[in-house]
């Protein structure tokens, strides 16, 4: 690609697609003033005339117009031709990296570098191209992460980064979320919506409130489990201490043991007598009832 093209300061439409152009993209694209500075739109009606000695020999009036492939179809631009600023270098044999100077082309509306052999990373501050409506970097060998600054381009309506070697999580924004998986497919190490491949730990990042509740519930379960275990251990120790404290005292103290068993015998006799009296009262009938109770 000849570098002297970069000296065409008023160049707005550069289309070298479907050729055999090789080597790298020139770094001096920022010399094209029409793509780097906000200029007034070109006049759509132009007067061309030749005047000699006060006499007009030739005069013509024409309208600016051009046929331009835009978003996959060809359109004729006329009245707004001055606003259309585009670079299309697709379907060539370009190699090397995307030059950093390309971010100075702030007036670009369309940039198509697809179907080449470009490698390296996408320019990190590509978000500086705020007027970009069409961006196609597909079918290259680009690697690294998708720059987060890409999410700052609010006007972007067509995006194709497919079939590269991009990796990491796809940035999210109200604008980028409108693109489907076809814009990113063909990058094996790329993850996140809208691709079906989820990033590691994406579930935690997507719903932090839910995960906090789950962590709290898990800690609560562990706490409750610890209290229950402590309760049962304490209960067992109390039972053992009480049982052996009582039985050990009886085994070691003879008089206390005799008194205890005498108490049990007396309690057993009284309990038996009480049961018999109650049974007799229940079965006595008529005039013999008082006598029966008295005898017992």
Tab-separated table of C-alpha atoms in Angstrom:
chain	number	residue	atom	x	y	z
A	1	UNK	CA	0.000	0.000	0.000
A	2	UNK	CA	1.735	3.205	-1.138
A	3	UNK	CA	2.477	5.594	1.692
A	4	UNK	CA	1.908	8.673	-0.466
A	5	UNK	CA	-1.846	8.011	-0.186
A	6	UNK	CA	-1.530	9.426	3.308
A	7	UNK	CA	-0.686	12.831	1.823
A	8	UNK	CA	-4.132	13.176	0.239
A	9	UNK	CA	-5.399	15.495	2.937
A	10	UNK	CA	-8.948	15.760	1.592
A	11	UNK	CA	-9.463	12.053	0.993
A	12	UNK	CA	-12.727	10.846	2.560
A	13	UNK	CA	-13.393	7.500	0.878
A	14	UNK	CA	-10.554	5.002	0.548
A	15	UNK	CA	-11.526	1.643	-0.932
A	16	UNK	CA	-8.777	-0.813	-1.852
A	17	UNK	CA	-10.754	-3.964	-1.058
A	18	UNK	CA	-10.500	-7.232	-3.004
A	19	UNK	CA	-6.914	-6.820	-4.170
A	20	UNK	CA	-3.546	-8.438	-3.489
A	21	UNK	CA	-2.070	-5.643	-1.383
A	22	UNK	CA	0.523	-6.957	1.048
A	23	UNK	CA	2.799	-5.791	3.866
A	24	UNK	CA	1.593	-3.450	6.606
A	25	UNK	CA	-0.855	-0.576	6.824
A	26	UNK	CA	0.976	2.787	6.594
A	27	UNK	CA	1.397	4.582	9.916
A	28	UNK	CA	0.790	8.014	8.449
A	29	UNK	CA	-2.948	7.717	7.968
A	30	UNK	CA	-3.298	10.567	10.440
A	31	UNK	CA	-2.032	12.892	7.684
A	32	UNK	CA	-5.418	12.603	5.981
A	33	UNK	CA	-6.875	15.757	7.461
A	34	UNK	CA	-10.405	15.060	6.271
A	35	UNK	CA	-10.504	12.015	8.575
A	36	UNK	CA	-8.881	13.601	11.603
A	37	UNK	CA	-10.552	17.006	11.815
A	38	UNK	CA	-14.126	18.198	11.850
A	39	UNK	CA	-14.588	19.913	8.520
A	40	UNK	CA	-17.648	21.426	6.956
A	41	UNK	CA	-19.404	19.062	4.584
A	42	UNK	CA	-18.459	19.461	0.943
A	43	UNK	CA	-20.779	21.459	-1.286
A	44	UNK	CA	-23.144	19.155	-3.083
A	45	UNK	CA	-23.596	21.473	-6.075
A	46	UNK	CA	-20.377	22.561	-7.788
A	47	UNK	CA	-19.938	25.157	-10.539
A	48	UNK	CA	-17.069	24.650	-12.941
A	49	UNK	CA	-16.444	27.219	-15.612
A	50	UNK	CA	-13.670	28.555	-17.792
A	51	UNK	CA	-13.583	32.266	-18.460
A	52	UNK	CA	-11.225	34.006	-20.917
A	53	UNK	CA	-11.206	37.768	-21.382
A	54	UNK	CA	-14.498	38.112	-19.597
A	55	UNK	CA	-16.190	35.537	-21.794
A	56	UNK	CA	-17.388	32.218	-20.415
A	57	UNK	CA	-16.305	29.531	-22.818
A	58	UNK	CA	-17.431	26.503	-20.775
A	59	UNK	CA	-19.799	26.064	-17.842
A	60	UNK	CA	-21.164	22.966	-16.063
A	61	UNK	CA	-23.115	22.305	-12.888
A	62	UNK	CA	-22.936	18.836	-11.294
A	63	UNK	CA	-23.942	17.123	-8.079
A	64	UNK	CA	-21.470	15.160	-5.960
A	65	UNK	CA	-22.483	11.533	-5.882
A	66	UNK	CA	-20.873	8.134	-5.378
A	67	UNK	CA	-21.767	4.462	-5.159
A	68	UNK	CA	-20.462	3.006	-1.928
A	69	UNK	CA	-20.802	-0.439	-0.374
A	70	UNK	CA	-22.218	0.130	3.087
A	71	UNK	CA	-23.138	-2.608	5.555
A	72	UNK	CA	-23.045	-5.313	2.931
A	73	UNK	CA	-25.016	-3.549	0.194
A	74	UNK	CA	-24.299	-0.848	-2.348
A	75	UNK	CA	-25.862	2.573	-1.918
A	76	UNK	CA	-25.771	5.809	-3.871
A	77	UNK	CA	-24.769	8.802	-1.804
A	78	UNK	CA	-25.526	12.271	-2.974
A	79	UNK	CA	-26.543	15.067	-0.637
A	80	UNK	CA	-24.759	13.581	2.381
A	81	UNK	CA	-21.671	12.418	0.539
A	82	UNK	CA	-19.581	14.970	2.398
A	83	UNK	CA	-20.439	13.268	5.691
A	84	UNK	CA	-19.397	9.795	4.565
A	85	UNK	CA	-15.833	9.008	5.646
A	86	UNK	CA	-14.675	5.450	5.259
A	87	UNK	CA	-11.637	3.183	4.872
A	88	UNK	CA	-12.051	-0.279	3.338
A	89	UNK	CA	-8.905	-2.419	3.033
A	90	UNK	CA	-10.670	-5.768	3.316
A	91	UNK	CA	-9.820	-8.967	1.412
A	92	UNK	CA	-6.138	-8.276	0.843
A	93	UNK	CA	-2.899	-9.754	2.173
A	94	UNK	CA	-2.050	-7.066	4.682
A	95	UNK	CA	0.175	-8.157	7.579
A	96	UNK	CA	1.544	-6.548	10.728
A	97	UNK	CA	-0.406	-4.817	13.455
A	98	UNK	CA	-3.130	-2.205	13.322
A	99	UNK	CA	-1.215	1.107	13.565
A	100	UNK	CA	-1.759	3.139	16.710
A	101	UNK	CA	-2.220	6.263	14.565
A	102	UNK	CA	-5.568	4.952	13.358
A	103	UNK	CA	-7.252	6.244	16.530
A	104	UNK	CA	-6.581	9.800	15.323
A	105	UNK	CA	-9.052	9.290	12.467
A	106	UNK	CA	-11.820	10.495	14.738
A	107	UNK	CA	-14.133	11.395	11.843
A	108	UNK	CA	-14.275	7.825	10.512
A	109	UNK	CA	-17.754	6.403	10.044
A	110	UNK	CA	-16.699	3.023	8.675
A	111	UNK	CA	-13.531	0.925	9.098
A	112	UNK	CA	-13.181	-2.444	7.394
A	113	UNK	CA	-9.894	-4.371	7.777
A	114	UNK	CA	-11.388	-7.848	7.528
A	115	UNK	CA	-9.983	-10.855	5.634
A	116	UNK	CA	-6.320	-10.001	5.955
A	117	UNK	CA	-3.398	-11.401	7.959
A	118	UNK	CA	-3.226	-8.751	10.664
A	119	UNK	CA	-1.924	-9.876	14.060
A	120	UNK	CA	-1.278	-8.370	17.480
A	121	UNK	CA	-3.830	-6.665	19.666
A	122	UNK	CA	-6.664	-4.329	18.821
A	123	UNK	CA	-5.657	-0.745	19.600
A	124	UNK	CA	-6.530	-0.299	23.282
A	125	UNK	CA	-8.070	3.177	22.939
A	126	UNK	CA	-10.090	2.420	19.825
A	127	UNK	CA	-13.003	3.969	21.690
A	128	UNK	CA	-11.656	7.362	20.587
A	129	UNK	CA	-13.388	6.749	17.229
A	130	UNK	CA	-16.674	8.072	18.584
A	131	UNK	CA	-18.356	8.469	15.187
A	132	UNK	CA	-17.697	4.884	14.127
A	133	UNK	CA	-20.852	3.167	12.941
A	134	UNK	CA	-19.295	0.165	11.186
A	135	UNK	CA	-16.278	-1.852	12.395
A	136	UNK	CA	-15.179	-5.119	10.803
A	137	UNK	CA	-11.925	-6.756	11.930
A	138	UNK	CA	-13.015	-10.330	11.253
A	139	UNK	CA	-10.952	-13.138	9.714
A	140	UNK	CA	-7.527	-11.950	10.848
A	141	UNK	CA	-5.109	-13.234	13.482
A	142	UNK	CA	-5.731	-10.610	16.131
A	143	UNK	CA	-5.083	-11.707	19.717
A	144	UNK	CA	-5.460	-10.441	23.261
A	145	UNK	CA	-8.522	-8.989	24.920
A	146	UNK	CA	-11.248	-6.883	23.364
A	147	UNK	CA	-10.525	-3.314	24.546
A	148	UNK	CA	-13.058	-2.067	27.067
A	149	UNK	CA	-12.944	1.338	25.347
A	150	UNK	CA	-14.907	-0.243	22.495
A	151	UNK	CA	-17.964	-0.058	24.741
A	152	UNK	CA	-17.713	3.745	24.669
A	153	UNK	CA	-18.671	3.988	20.983
A	154	UNK	CA	-22.374	4.756	21.264
A	155	UNK	CA	-23.062	4.939	17.527
A	156	UNK	CA	-21.703	1.498	16.643
A	157	UNK	CA	-24.395	-0.477	14.822
A	158	UNK	CA	-22.299	-3.121	13.001
A	159	UNK	CA	-19.474	-5.000	14.743
A	160	UNK	CA	-17.637	-8.104	13.538
A	161	UNK	CA	-14.639	-9.464	15.478
A	162	UNK	CA	-15.204	-13.090	14.530
A	163	UNK	CA	-12.580	-15.640	13.486
A	164	UNK	CA	-9.543	-14.241	15.278
A	165	UNK	CA	-7.538	-15.366	18.324
A	166	UNK	CA	-9.136	-12.988	20.813
A	167	UNK	CA	-9.382	-14.102	24.442
A	168	UNK	CA	-10.875	-13.080	27.769
A	169	UNK	CA	-14.281	-11.719	28.676
A	170	UNK	CA	-16.366	-9.745	26.199
A	171	UNK	CA	-16.931	-6.181	27.513
A	172	UNK	CA	-20.517	-5.235	28.262
A	173	UNK	CA	-22.342	-1.984	27.674
A	174	UNK	CA	-25.832	-0.940	26.501
A	175	UNK	CA	-24.411	-0.702	22.969
A	176	UNK	CA	-22.304	-3.888	22.856
A	177	UNK	CA	-25.100	-5.935	24.421
A	178	UNK	CA	-27.147	-5.441	21.245
A	179	UNK	CA	-24.801	-7.632	19.155
A	180	UNK	CA	-25.366	-11.375	18.863
A	181	UNK	CA	-22.894	-14.240	19.080
A	182	UNK	CA	-21.985	-14.054	15.378
A	183	UNK	CA	-19.998	-10.876	16.097
A	184	UNK	CA	-17.575	-12.847	18.324
A	185	UNK	CA	-17.673	-16.485	17.237
A	186	UNK	CA	-14.546	-18.202	15.973
A	187	UNK	CA	-12.433	-17.006	18.934
A	188	UNK	CA	-11.863	-20.183	21.017
A	189	UNK	CA	-10.608	-18.347	24.110
A	190	UNK	CA	-13.309	-15.695	24.166
A	191	UNK	CA	-16.037	-16.014	26.814
A	192	UNK	CA	-19.054	-14.243	28.213
A	193	UNK	CA	-22.392	-13.140	26.799
A	194	UNK	CA	-23.593	-13.407	24.101
A	195	UNK	CA	-21.382	-16.483	23.566
A	196	UNK	CA	-22.561	-19.713	25.237
A	197	UNK	CA	-19.132	-20.151	26.848
A	198	UNK	CA	-19.181	-18.735	30.368
A	199	UNK	CA	-16.148	-17.116	31.957
A	200	UNK	CA	-14.626	-18.548	35.121
A	201	UNK	CA	-16.485	-17.147	38.133
A	202	UNK	CA	-19.000	-15.359	35.919
A	203	UNK	CA	-21.918	-16.593	38.070
A	204	UNK	CA	-20.452	-14.855	41.125
A	205	UNK	CA	-19.920	-11.628	39.226
A	206	UNK	CA	-23.360	-11.663	37.625
A	207	UNK	CA	-25.402	-11.911	40.861
A	208	UNK	CA	-23.427	-10.734	43.880
A	209	UNK	CA	-26.545	-10.261	46.023
A	210	UNK	CA	-27.627	-13.857	45.525
A	211	UNK	CA	-24.131	-15.126	46.294
A	212	UNK	CA	-23.980	-13.060	49.483
A	213	UNK	CA	-27.241	-14.640	50.606
A	214	UNK	CA	-25.893	-18.097	49.816
A	215	UNK	CA	-22.706	-17.424	51.762
A	216	UNK	CA	-24.733	-16.145	54.724
A	217	UNK	CA	-26.980	-19.230	54.642
A	218	UNK	CA	-23.946	-21.500	54.483
A	219	UNK	CA	-22.341	-19.777	57.471
A	220	UNK	CA	-25.631	-19.973	59.355
A	221	UNK	CA	-25.902	-23.711	58.663
A	222	UNK	CA	-22.372	-24.249	59.897
A	223	UNK	CA	-23.113	-22.214	63.002
A	224	UNK	CA	-26.301	-24.150	63.744
A	225	UNK	CA	-24.494	-27.433	63.203
A	226	UNK	CA	-21.800	-26.414	65.658
A	227	UNK	CA	-24.389	-25.449	68.324
A	228	UNK	CA	-26.196	-28.770	67.962
A	229	UNK	CA	-22.983	-30.756	68.350
A	230	UNK	CA	-21.986	-28.726	71.393
A	231	UNK	CA	-25.396	-29.277	72.959
A	232	UNK	CA	-25.271	-33.055	72.570
A	233	UNK	CA	-21.713	-33.293	73.860
A	234	UNK	CA	-22.636	-31.187	76.898
A	235	UNK	CA	-25.727	-33.307	77.559
A	236	UNK	CA	-23.716	-36.535	77.443
A	237	UNK	CA	-21.064	-35.164	79.800
A	238	UNK	CA	-23.704	-34.005	82.284
A	239	UNK	CA	-25.391	-37.393	82.252
A	240	UNK	CA	-22.112	-39.228	82.829
A	241	UNK	CA	-21.068	-36.846	85.605
A	242	UNK	CA	-24.447	-37.047	87.350
A	243	UNK	CA	-24.733	-40.819	87.043
A	244	UNK	CA	-21.279	-41.637	88.351
A	245	UNK	CA	-21.464	-38.932	90.979
A	246	UNK	CA	-24.575	-40.548	92.456
A	247	UNK	CA	-23.601	-44.210	91.974
A	248	UNK	CA	-20.024	-43.620	93.124
A	249	UNK	CA	-21.275	-42.038	96.341
A	250	UNK	CA	-23.448	-45.074	97.085
A	251	UNK	CA	-20.591	-47.462	96.399
A	252	UNK	CA	-18.171	-45.678	98.696
A	253	UNK	CA	-20.514	-44.809	101.597
A	254	UNK	CA	-22.057	-47.894	103.335
A	255	UNK	CA	-24.488	-46.050	105.642
A	256	UNK	CA	-25.751	-43.879	102.822
A	257	UNK	CA	-26.234	-46.947	100.652
A	258	UNK	CA	-28.276	-48.728	103.413
A	259	UNK	CA	-30.411	-45.619	103.969
A	260	UNK	CA	-31.009	-45.257	100.237
A	261	UNK	CA	-32.196	-48.845	99.760
A	262	UNK	CA	-34.370	-48.617	102.906
A	263	UNK	CA	-35.952	-45.493	101.440
A	264	UNK	CA	-36.609	-47.343	98.182
A	265	UNK	CA	-38.254	-50.250	100.040
A	266	UNK	CA	-40.471	-47.928	102.083
A	267	UNK	CA	-41.399	-45.969	98.963
A	268	UNK	CA	-42.248	-49.215	97.171
A	269	UNK	CA	-44.472	-50.393	100.075
A	270	UNK	CA	-46.310	-47.086	100.311
A	271	UNK	CA	-46.789	-46.974	96.585
A	272	UNK	CA	-48.204	-50.499	96.575
A	273	UNK	CA	-50.605	-49.722	99.467
A	274	UNK	CA	-51.828	-46.585	97.724
A	275	UNK	CA	-52.629	-48.546	94.596
A	276	UNK	CA	-54.549	-51.209	96.553
A	277	UNK	CA	-56.626	-48.604	98.416
A	278	UNK	CA	-57.587	-46.867	95.221
A	279	UNK	CA	-58.534	-50.143	93.561
A	280	UNK	CA	-60.696	-51.144	96.581
A	281	UNK	CA	-62.575	-47.820	96.497
A	282	UNK	CA	-63.223	-48.256	92.833
A	283	UNK	CA	-64.717	-51.769	93.222
A	284	UNK	CA	-66.858	-51.263	96.438
A	285	UNK	CA	-70.665	-51.092	95.818
A	286	UNK	CA	-73.615	-50.417	98.152
A	287	UNK	CA	-73.616	-50.586	101.979
A	288	UNK	CA	-70.474	-52.718	102.143
A	289	UNK	CA	-68.344	-50.017	100.502
A	290	UNK	CA	-67.463	-48.210	103.779
A	291	UNK	CA	-66.736	-51.486	105.565
A	292	UNK	CA	-64.462	-52.644	102.767
A	293	UNK	CA	-62.466	-49.490	102.788
A	294	UNK	CA	-62.217	-49.476	106.556
A	295	UNK	CA	-60.983	-53.069	106.669
A	296	UNK	CA	-58.355	-52.348	104.054
